[in-house]
XYZ file of C-alpha atoms in Angstrom:
678
model
C 44.694 97.300 87.364
C 42.709 94.072 87.819
C 45.300 92.217 85.749
C 48.094 93.737 87.825
C 46.363 92.428 90.928
C 45.994 88.952 89.400
C 49.647 88.797 88.355
C 50.708 90.067 91.794
C 48.744 87.251 93.466
C 50.310 84.726 91.075
C 53.745 86.188 91.861
C 53.185 85.830 95.623
C 51.925 82.266 95.127
C 55.016 81.428 93.095
C 57.339 83.155 95.552
C 55.950 81.466 98.680
C 54.938 78.032 97.385
C 55.400 76.929 93.769
C 58.936 78.270 93.428
C 60.041 76.651 96.685
C 58.589 73.286 95.625
C 60.226 73.557 92.204
C 63.577 74.266 93.874
C 63.283 71.260 96.190
C 62.271 68.997 93.303
C 65.076 70.348 91.104
C 62.568 71.169 88.375
C 64.290 71.587 85.046
C 63.429 74.682 83.024
C 61.130 73.910 80.071
C 63.171 76.436 78.073
C 66.545 74.927 78.944
C 69.264 77.549 79.206
C 67.508 80.069 76.977
C 65.922 81.878 79.928
C 67.113 82.058 83.537
C 64.919 80.046 85.906
C 63.959 82.082 88.974
C 63.565 79.063 91.240
C 67.182 78.012 90.603
C 68.719 81.244 91.901
C 68.538 83.620 94.840
C 67.670 87.189 93.899
C 69.326 89.652 96.274
C 67.741 93.042 95.519
C 68.265 92.611 91.790
C 65.284 93.630 89.654
C 66.594 91.819 86.576
C 66.776 88.646 88.618
C 63.241 89.319 89.854
C 62.082 89.280 86.217
C 63.609 85.832 85.530
C 61.287 82.971 84.567
C 58.983 81.926 87.487
C 58.182 78.297 88.242
C 54.409 78.663 87.970
C 54.726 79.764 84.328
C 57.179 76.915 83.693
C 54.526 74.453 84.882
C 52.043 76.044 82.462
C 54.556 75.553 79.635
C 55.043 71.917 80.645
C 51.256 71.530 80.512
C 51.330 72.817 76.935
C 54.103 70.328 76.132
C 51.922 67.563 77.593
C 48.956 68.509 75.419
C 51.195 68.443 72.345
C 52.609 65.030 73.335
C 49.093 63.651 73.786
C 48.203 64.782 70.298
C 51.361 63.257 68.810
C 50.964 60.007 70.744
C 47.332 59.672 69.716
C 48.265 60.258 66.088
C 51.007 57.617 66.196
C 48.768 55.001 67.801
C 45.966 55.604 65.317
C 48.444 55.299 62.470
C 49.661 51.941 63.807
C 46.120 50.687 64.436
C 44.617 51.739 61.102
C 43.342 48.947 58.882
C 41.696 48.639 55.519
C 37.933 49.318 55.658
C 37.108 45.772 54.567
C 39.087 44.222 57.420
C 37.195 42.942 60.433
C 37.171 45.045 63.558
C 39.253 42.713 65.779
C 38.941 44.228 69.227
C 41.036 41.472 70.828
C 43.944 42.232 68.510
C 43.721 45.929 69.435
C 43.638 45.215 73.183
C 46.601 42.802 72.994
C 48.599 45.290 70.967
C 47.926 48.085 73.442
C 48.806 45.888 76.437
C 52.133 44.998 74.810
C 52.741 48.697 74.112
C 52.039 49.541 77.779
C 54.419 46.828 79.001
C 57.149 48.058 76.654
C 56.643 51.675 77.707
C 56.735 50.852 81.431
C 59.868 48.723 80.968
C 61.518 51.616 79.152
C 60.503 54.000 81.935
C 62.016 51.756 84.612
C 65.232 51.348 82.633
C 65.650 55.100 82.204
C 64.850 55.734 85.874
C 67.404 53.238 87.246
C 70.217 54.039 84.810
C 69.907 57.802 84.328
C 67.896 59.078 87.324
C 66.948 62.511 85.984
C 70.443 63.553 84.917
C 69.314 65.874 82.132
C 66.276 67.327 80.369
C 66.310 64.851 77.474
C 65.836 61.878 79.805
C 62.983 63.631 81.596
C 61.280 64.345 78.266
C 61.710 60.706 77.192
C 60.104 59.516 80.419
C 57.296 62.030 80.013
C 56.715 60.807 76.462
C 56.579 57.220 77.716
C 54.003 58.172 80.342
C 51.887 59.891 77.704
C 52.008 56.785 75.494
C 50.824 54.662 78.435
C 47.886 57.016 79.067
C 46.850 56.986 75.396
C 47.122 53.182 75.239
C 44.932 52.782 78.343
C 42.313 55.110 76.834
C 42.277 53.011 73.646
C 41.841 49.778 75.625
C 38.988 51.170 77.703
C 37.212 52.600 74.664
C 37.613 49.343 72.743
C 36.136 47.245 75.545
C 33.279 49.655 76.376
C 32.166 50.654 72.876
C 28.725 49.188 72.002
C 28.781 46.358 69.490
C 26.813 48.461 67.003
C 29.633 50.999 66.821
C 33.136 50.769 65.452
C 35.487 51.401 68.396
C 38.135 52.976 66.170
C 35.584 55.344 64.659
C 34.053 56.212 68.028
C 37.428 56.902 69.661
C 38.676 58.874 66.667
C 35.635 61.156 66.668
C 35.757 61.574 70.459
C 39.419 62.558 70.409
C 38.908 64.842 67.403
C 36.262 66.726 69.363
C 38.460 66.797 72.472
C 41.466 68.100 70.555
C 39.239 70.686 68.853
C 37.978 71.977 72.182
C 41.498 71.948 73.639
C 43.064 73.848 70.734
C 42.264 77.428 71.786
C 42.760 76.787 75.537
C 46.163 75.230 74.799
C 47.160 78.308 72.791
C 45.988 80.462 75.710
C 48.151 78.386 78.076
C 51.127 78.858 75.751
C 50.536 82.614 75.589
C 50.306 82.932 79.384
C 53.388 80.744 79.873
C 55.487 83.072 77.697
C 54.351 86.380 79.253
C 57.436 86.693 81.541
C 59.848 86.356 78.607
C 59.414 89.731 76.772
C 59.925 91.887 79.916
C 63.049 89.945 80.871
C 64.467 90.060 77.349
C 63.745 93.749 76.786
C 65.026 94.763 80.208
C 68.180 92.630 79.962
C 69.179 93.245 76.348
C 67.671 96.689 75.859
C 66.352 98.881 78.647
C 63.171 99.936 80.395
C 62.530 102.541 77.690
C 62.448 99.871 74.983
C 60.037 97.806 77.096
C 57.687 100.787 77.421
C 57.840 101.614 73.696
C 57.188 97.994 72.684
C 54.175 97.848 75.007
C 52.751 101.072 73.607
C 53.147 99.800 70.024
C 51.254 96.616 70.895
C 48.448 98.556 72.569
C 48.147 100.942 69.603
C 47.965 97.957 67.230
C 44.985 96.635 69.172
C 43.263 100.012 69.238
C 43.650 100.240 65.458
C 42.189 96.718 65.187
C 39.085 97.678 67.185
C 38.583 100.925 65.276
C 39.023 99.046 61.973
C 36.239 96.664 62.999
C 33.995 99.633 63.826
C 34.871 101.319 60.511
C 34.080 98.234 58.410
C 30.741 97.874 60.159
C 29.745 101.473 59.490
C 30.786 101.172 55.862
C 28.770 97.930 55.564
C 31.759 96.248 53.929
C 33.231 92.807 54.416
C 36.979 93.114 55.112
C 39.341 91.409 52.710
C 41.313 88.382 53.868
C 44.323 90.627 54.434
C 42.153 93.050 56.422
C 40.760 90.255 58.584
C 44.247 88.899 59.250
C 45.580 92.372 60.052
C 42.697 93.069 62.441
C 43.177 89.705 64.160
C 46.948 90.155 64.485
C 46.430 93.667 65.847
C 43.952 92.353 68.402
C 46.357 89.583 69.462
C 49.168 92.136 69.835
C 46.970 94.363 71.981
C 45.778 91.557 74.251
C 49.261 90.075 74.634
C 50.965 93.402 75.323
C 48.228 94.297 77.817
C 49.140 91.127 79.717
C 52.856 91.884 79.420
C 52.362 95.429 80.757
C 50.245 94.169 83.661
C 52.821 91.472 84.463
C 55.659 94.023 84.394
C 53.775 96.414 86.687
C 52.951 93.534 89.049
C 56.664 92.688 89.187
C 57.359 96.351 89.913
C 54.750 96.327 92.692
C 56.305 93.278 94.341
C 59.931 94.349 93.877
C 59.888 98.151 93.900
C 62.606 98.231 96.573
C 65.008 96.359 94.292
C 65.191 99.287 91.849
C 67.393 102.251 92.571
C 65.355 105.420 92.134
C 67.671 107.885 93.840
C 70.884 108.084 95.881
C 68.941 109.996 98.485
C 67.355 107.617 100.997
C 64.262 109.764 101.537
C 63.677 110.161 97.809
C 64.195 106.410 97.317
C 61.634 105.590 99.997
C 59.185 108.158 98.605
C 59.436 106.582 95.130
C 58.830 103.086 96.536
C 55.846 104.281 98.594
C 54.400 106.139 95.595
C 54.578 102.972 93.481
C 52.943 100.862 96.173
C 50.198 103.375 96.905
C 49.571 104.161 93.235
C 49.338 100.552 92.048
C 47.504 99.175 95.090
C 45.154 102.155 95.018
C 44.396 101.624 91.336
C 43.670 97.945 91.981
C 41.300 98.784 94.842
C 39.578 101.468 92.770
C 39.217 99.097 89.810
C 37.639 96.434 92.034
C 35.229 98.991 93.497
C 34.219 100.323 90.074
C 33.928 96.804 88.696
C 31.570 95.751 91.488
C 29.533 98.934 91.928
C 29.374 100.874 88.653
C 26.474 100.227 86.271
C 28.083 99.279 82.960
C 25.188 100.877 81.061
C 25.909 104.298 82.567
C 29.691 104.431 82.135
C 30.646 104.452 78.478
C 29.414 105.170 74.988
C 25.957 103.628 75.450
C 24.676 106.323 77.779
C 26.202 109.105 75.689
C 24.584 107.622 72.573
C 21.257 107.165 74.330
C 21.159 110.744 75.636
C 22.028 112.278 72.262
C 19.321 110.243 70.522
C 16.811 111.152 73.202
C 17.531 114.877 72.876
C 17.277 114.719 69.076
C 14.170 112.554 68.667
C 12.312 113.100 71.939
C 12.699 116.875 72.436
C 10.684 119.252 74.582
C 8.312 121.758 72.983
C 10.674 124.536 74.044
C 13.625 122.867 72.328
C 11.632 122.558 69.101
C 10.548 126.200 69.271
C 14.120 127.372 69.840
C 15.534 124.961 67.213
C 18.116 123.773 69.742
C 18.891 120.472 71.403
C 18.026 120.561 75.098
C 17.724 118.239 78.072
C 14.316 116.590 78.401
C 13.470 115.464 81.926
C 10.210 113.831 80.797
C 11.876 111.793 78.027
C 14.651 110.735 80.410
C 12.101 109.088 82.731
C 9.398 107.972 80.264
C 9.013 104.231 80.776
C 8.177 101.943 77.878
C 5.355 100.592 80.092
C 3.762 104.060 80.216
C 2.720 103.641 76.584
C 0.487 100.694 77.450
C -2.700 102.781 77.362
C -1.598 105.246 74.689
C -4.308 104.035 72.294
C -7.159 104.629 74.741
C -9.223 107.801 74.642
C -8.621 109.677 77.873
C -11.597 111.132 79.809
C -12.396 114.660 78.702
C -10.432 114.359 75.434
C -12.935 113.145 72.819
C -10.696 114.393 70.004
C -7.781 112.244 71.165
C -6.099 110.374 68.287
C -4.774 106.918 69.248
C -1.011 106.574 68.950
C 0.660 103.681 67.137
C 1.674 100.628 69.139
C 5.508 100.524 69.189
C 7.372 97.275 68.622
C 11.020 98.167 69.240
C 13.336 95.573 67.743
C 16.791 94.764 69.062
C 19.194 91.847 68.852
C 19.995 89.772 71.920
C 23.557 88.431 71.539
C 23.547 84.624 71.749
C 26.873 83.617 70.173
C 27.417 80.838 72.759
C 23.891 79.430 72.783
C 23.422 75.660 72.678
C 21.110 76.011 69.667
C 23.489 76.033 66.707
C 21.187 78.102 64.499
C 20.799 80.792 67.168
C 24.557 80.907 67.775
C 25.329 81.049 64.039
C 22.915 83.947 63.568
C 24.640 85.756 66.417
C 21.460 86.045 68.451
C 17.701 86.363 68.294
C 15.226 89.172 67.655
C 14.412 90.732 71.029
C 11.304 92.914 71.146
C 10.472 95.677 73.597
C 6.819 96.740 73.707
C 4.539 98.345 76.309
C 2.928 94.948 76.901
C 5.693 92.348 76.697
C 9.488 92.127 76.598
C 11.493 89.165 75.296
C 12.301 86.828 72.408
C 11.727 83.269 71.257
C 14.975 82.192 72.949
C 14.531 83.993 76.282
C 10.748 83.812 76.423
C 8.514 86.815 77.081
C 7.502 88.605 80.250
C 4.890 91.204 81.042
C 6.619 94.574 80.692
C 5.360 95.949 83.999
C 6.453 92.807 85.868
C 9.814 92.874 84.122
C 10.417 96.482 85.175
C 9.373 95.722 88.765
C 12.026 93.013 88.958
C 14.799 94.672 86.938
C 14.398 98.386 87.460
C 13.468 101.166 84.988
C 13.369 100.528 81.249
C 12.795 103.834 79.460
C 11.641 104.419 75.919
C 14.901 106.307 75.284
C 17.002 103.310 76.380
C 14.937 100.940 74.238
C 15.375 103.242 71.235
C 19.147 103.460 71.812
C 19.460 99.677 72.157
C 17.585 99.180 68.880
C 20.163 101.348 67.106
C 23.340 100.243 68.950
C 25.283 99.459 65.788
C 28.861 99.405 67.134
C 29.227 96.589 69.624
C 31.541 93.701 70.379
C 30.344 90.190 69.404
C 27.692 91.641 67.080
C 27.593 92.656 63.424
C 25.253 93.427 60.544
C 22.900 90.415 60.222
C 25.369 88.411 62.319
C 28.436 89.033 60.122
C 31.551 91.208 60.073
C 34.976 91.539 61.700
C 33.333 92.681 64.954
C 32.161 89.069 65.394
C 35.819 87.990 65.656
C 36.281 86.967 69.331
C 39.736 88.580 69.547
C 38.588 91.873 68.027
C 35.509 91.724 70.259
C 37.675 91.330 73.365
C 39.674 94.409 72.394
C 36.497 96.412 71.748
C 35.193 95.368 75.178
C 38.442 96.333 76.896
C 38.320 99.734 75.205
C 34.597 100.036 76.057
C 33.673 100.539 72.401
C 30.119 99.345 72.799
C 26.717 100.946 72.392
C 24.682 97.963 73.554
C 22.498 97.691 76.658
C 22.838 95.029 79.375
C 19.493 93.967 80.878
C 18.074 91.108 82.927
C 17.106 87.887 81.175
C 13.296 87.349 81.137
C 13.977 83.602 81.270
C 15.388 83.874 84.787
C 12.974 85.829 86.950
C 12.260 85.052 90.572
C 9.051 86.277 92.100
C 9.519 89.171 94.494
C 13.227 89.680 93.752
C 15.078 92.499 92.027
C 18.074 91.535 89.951
C 21.398 93.205 90.761
C 22.622 95.802 88.291
C 24.961 94.808 85.438
C 28.532 95.728 86.390
C 31.933 95.712 84.725
C 32.827 92.456 86.493
C 29.560 90.694 85.698
C 28.631 90.653 82.893
C 31.284 93.054 81.512
C 34.341 90.926 82.286
C 32.684 87.504 82.177
C 30.813 87.942 78.886
C 32.374 90.926 77.166
C 36.064 90.112 77.611
C 36.331 86.440 78.579
C 33.685 85.453 76.013
C 31.574 83.435 78.444
C 27.782 83.711 78.931
C 25.967 85.232 75.903
C 23.493 82.358 75.896
C 19.933 81.753 77.038
C 21.115 80.634 80.487
C 22.864 83.945 81.231
C 21.458 86.069 84.030
C 22.231 89.193 82.021
C 21.720 89.557 78.273
C 23.125 92.204 75.923
C 20.842 94.059 73.516
C 22.257 95.639 70.352
C 21.062 97.033 67.025
C 18.062 95.126 65.675
C 19.940 95.125 62.353
C 22.369 92.631 63.864
C 19.527 90.133 63.515
C 17.219 91.642 60.891
C 17.432 95.230 59.685
C 13.906 96.013 58.442
C 11.556 95.140 61.301
C 9.793 92.642 59.029
C 10.417 89.629 61.266
C 8.103 90.567 64.132
C 5.351 91.796 61.799
C 5.329 88.460 59.947
C 5.197 86.686 63.306
C 1.906 88.565 63.872
C 0.593 87.600 60.399
C -0.454 91.124 59.528
C -2.565 91.765 56.458
C -0.578 94.867 55.448
C 3.092 95.601 56.165
C 4.852 98.808 55.131
C 8.662 98.782 55.203
C 10.852 101.845 54.628
C 14.389 100.740 53.683
C 16.958 103.525 53.989
C 20.096 101.352 54.054
C 23.288 102.362 52.286
C 22.812 99.922 49.402
C 24.415 101.355 46.232
C 24.082 98.094 44.271
C 20.429 97.612 45.344
C 21.350 94.129 46.548
C 18.468 94.226 49.069
C 20.626 92.220 51.461
C 18.433 93.117 54.426
C 15.235 91.995 52.659
C 16.872 88.770 51.440
C 18.076 87.937 54.956
C 14.718 88.806 56.547
C 12.821 86.715 53.987
C 15.078 83.734 54.640
C 14.579 83.985 58.396
C 10.786 84.281 58.285
C 10.762 81.234 56.001
C 12.917 79.254 58.446
C 11.134 80.336 61.626
C 7.528 81.015 60.581
C 7.215 79.062 57.303
C 6.040 82.253 55.615
C 7.036 83.137 52.061
C 7.428 86.430 50.209
C 6.930 86.579 46.452
C 6.998 89.354 43.856
C 5.162 89.443 40.547
C 7.186 89.039 37.324
C 8.610 92.357 36.231
C 7.219 94.136 39.294
C 9.794 93.127 41.897
C 13.221 94.420 42.980
C 14.250 95.140 39.380
C 12.068 98.261 39.514
C 14.288 99.674 42.283
C 17.534 99.294 40.340
C 18.884 102.526 38.844
C 19.439 102.489 35.064
C 21.341 105.087 32.957
C 19.106 107.817 31.596
C 19.350 111.326 30.172
C 18.806 114.114 32.672
C 20.364 116.312 35.305
C 23.001 115.749 36.496
C 24.965 114.222 33.615
C 25.282 110.440 33.722
C 22.492 110.082 36.253
C 20.772 106.744 36.731
C 17.106 106.493 37.654
C 14.953 103.717 39.115
C 11.587 102.894 37.624
C 9.940 103.245 41.018
C 10.890 103.985 44.632
C 8.574 101.259 45.901
C 7.454 97.722 45.118
C 4.604 95.512 46.311
C 4.864 91.821 47.167
C 2.642 89.066 48.533
C 3.149 87.264 51.836
C 1.760 83.766 52.377
C 1.671 82.629 55.995
C 1.883 79.054 57.303
C -1.892 78.840 57.776
C -2.574 79.843 54.173
C -3.626 83.422 54.942
C -2.113 86.162 52.832
C -0.660 89.582 53.446
C 0.582 92.472 51.327
C 4.049 94.010 51.638
C 4.863 97.553 50.483
C 8.605 98.269 50.395
C 9.729 101.881 49.953
C 13.440 101.975 49.073
C 15.970 104.814 49.021
C 16.813 105.085 45.307
C 17.178 107.856 42.718
C 13.948 108.764 40.888
C 13.165 111.264 38.112
C 10.632 113.132 40.240
C 13.296 114.578 42.529
C 13.191 118.363 42.881
C 15.947 120.608 41.517
C 17.818 121.067 44.812
C 17.921 117.341 45.496
C 19.212 116.704 41.964
C 21.799 119.405 42.592
C 22.946 117.663 45.748
C 23.220 114.417 43.749
C 25.390 116.224 41.182
C 27.933 117.034 43.906
C 27.527 113.737 45.782
C 27.218 110.858 43.298
C 26.900 108.285 46.097
C 23.576 109.822 47.217
C 21.246 108.327 48.498
C 23.591 105.566 49.672
C 26.205 107.565 51.522
C 28.214 105.816 54.222
C 26.929 106.053 57.771
C 30.495 106.683 58.972
C 29.504 110.364 58.830
C 26.863 110.660 61.546
C 26.603 114.453 61.250
C 24.371 115.575 58.370
C 24.677 119.169 57.202
C 21.441 120.983 56.221
C 21.833 120.328 52.470
C 22.365 116.632 53.039
C 19.470 116.382 55.494
C 17.063 118.178 53.147
C 18.131 116.049 50.168
C 17.160 112.871 52.006
C 13.999 114.455 53.375
C 12.807 115.596 49.935
C 13.623 112.212 48.396
C 11.766 110.407 51.177
C 8.765 112.691 50.877
C 8.493 112.210 47.108
C 9.002 108.437 47.368
C 6.294 108.112 50.010
C 3.951 110.378 48.070
C 4.295 108.200 44.957
C 3.416 105.084 46.963
C 0.354 106.786 48.461
C -0.913 108.151 45.138
C -0.169 105.262 42.780
C -1.524 102.679 45.177
C -4.439 104.959 46.139
C -3.809 104.093 49.775
C -6.497 106.521 50.943
C -9.018 104.043 49.482
C -7.174 100.718 49.424
C -5.356 100.667 52.779
C -8.298 98.932 54.505
C -8.233 96.129 51.902
C -4.669 94.825 51.408
C -5.632 92.654 48.435
C -6.971 95.671 46.568
C -3.539 97.270 46.941
C -2.094 94.532 44.745
C -4.846 95.094 42.173
C -4.127 98.813 42.141
C -0.363 98.140 41.912
C -0.904 96.088 38.761
C -3.191 98.744 37.325
C -0.692 101.517 38.058
C 2.107 99.586 36.331
C -0.193 98.577 33.466
C 0.585 94.877 33.699
C -1.432 91.703 33.876
C 1.313 89.629 35.495
C -0.459 89.864 38.845
C -2.834 87.157 37.671
C -0.022 84.639 38.240
């Protein structure tokens, strides 16, 4: 509906201004006789005539032609000016040559004007080309005379224009796409019929939907699409976006010219049909504007559904647990992350109170357009949500209570959902994947396939003010669909799965230089590539100058599953479900890392081995299936219990947990190796 409104405004502007000016100036169609020019004819209640090519789109096409001519002219001039590297950089020769070129071009322009006077399109194009050559020549003269002596003017101008052309490439394609939008409706209506137009539009929309769902599927499967898959997804996204524009343009034309279509021979029925179209389309536009300005984007869509389901599953009431049923939890729905600030303090009258852990909830703040190239390449930065502070290195941190006072409630349930918001436009596993494709991301945003959470940016807080809520217009349209914002200067930032930055939670613990870090890695990783650990290690090295090392023979190779005799037949077992490594921080202090990994071990019980016999991809089954049956759930639970128990017993954590260095000593003793000495 918003697009229909935009195209309707453009249509009125063309009808009342641009088209009239084009008619008075005898503007020639940029498409020649291939498509009827609307400004050259008078449409008398003829809908097919109403669909003919408008002047405002013709001007956009001429703009595209101009960009192409600038590129060609620049290329020709550079070719003529190029010299051997050993030649001197004679600026005077360049200036004289350009002045002569300008004089020749102007003389040619005057000759064409006086002898042909706009008699046909070819002459107009020749004059336009001459004007472009004059502009390019003037730019070369100015750059040659103003370039510092320490720089080569040819090199400086070449690099400047290369950057300019690079930045203009996508916008010029967008201009071309917009300029051609009126053509498909006219062609399909003239040569086929309205039914064919509708079918073609539906096919394009379905192609885009398939593209978005394919991006979601590849993310869940943790696979990198093949080149053919990436091309197919991109083409599908382009088809969806283009056909969405075509449909909106066609409906806008219908809104403006509904009376030109014959709906019925009966006058009353005809008027009713016209009124219904006007009321329906104008009403939808008004409703879309209202929703876009008022509705909270976090509440309307998959995010809230996802958040509520997680909350009911992992933050249940006592009654729900007793009844073994999911139920609404009013307390969990309102529990603020700031309420956990004093959770470690012993409350009066409760001497037996056991302090609760301090939660550090990790999410990814999307920063694909940030000025810092490293941040943009990573796709964002690690954004932490704790009872004390909220923020990241890029956005800065703010006291959680102050942040909530200025931005509204931030519940523990919402923070948990944001930290697991895997499916989201402009975000992917460790900053990779087809969902990072801007075209696929735009389609996902249009279809509202997003689990992420929009919140206020801690970097931009004004004392005593409360930020407006995130809406579908801002930031939904601005950032999600148009691809703007998503940088540290944005008023609103989007939080997604922490795994889009770093999937283990290691990053923030290394930042704090902890003496002992325990990581439980339950990724679907059938090849034991440890991609998440590799990526996390690289990032803590880059950002914190901390290193992670493993002892020879006691590292990741112990997690790899090797063929062995046992049940089921052909089973492969790992030597251990956990490994221990050493962290060295930038100040020389050391820490110990214990990594427990989901892998097949001999100590599994009979029922878990039986589940493996029927499901050979266990324990690395795809997360596409979000609904575990009891057998599957218990298999993972038993494996996790046994893996954790082995780590506790073999490392004697009851005794060694207070002395991280002794854990390494015990690890070497348990594996009967002396390699730890190195």
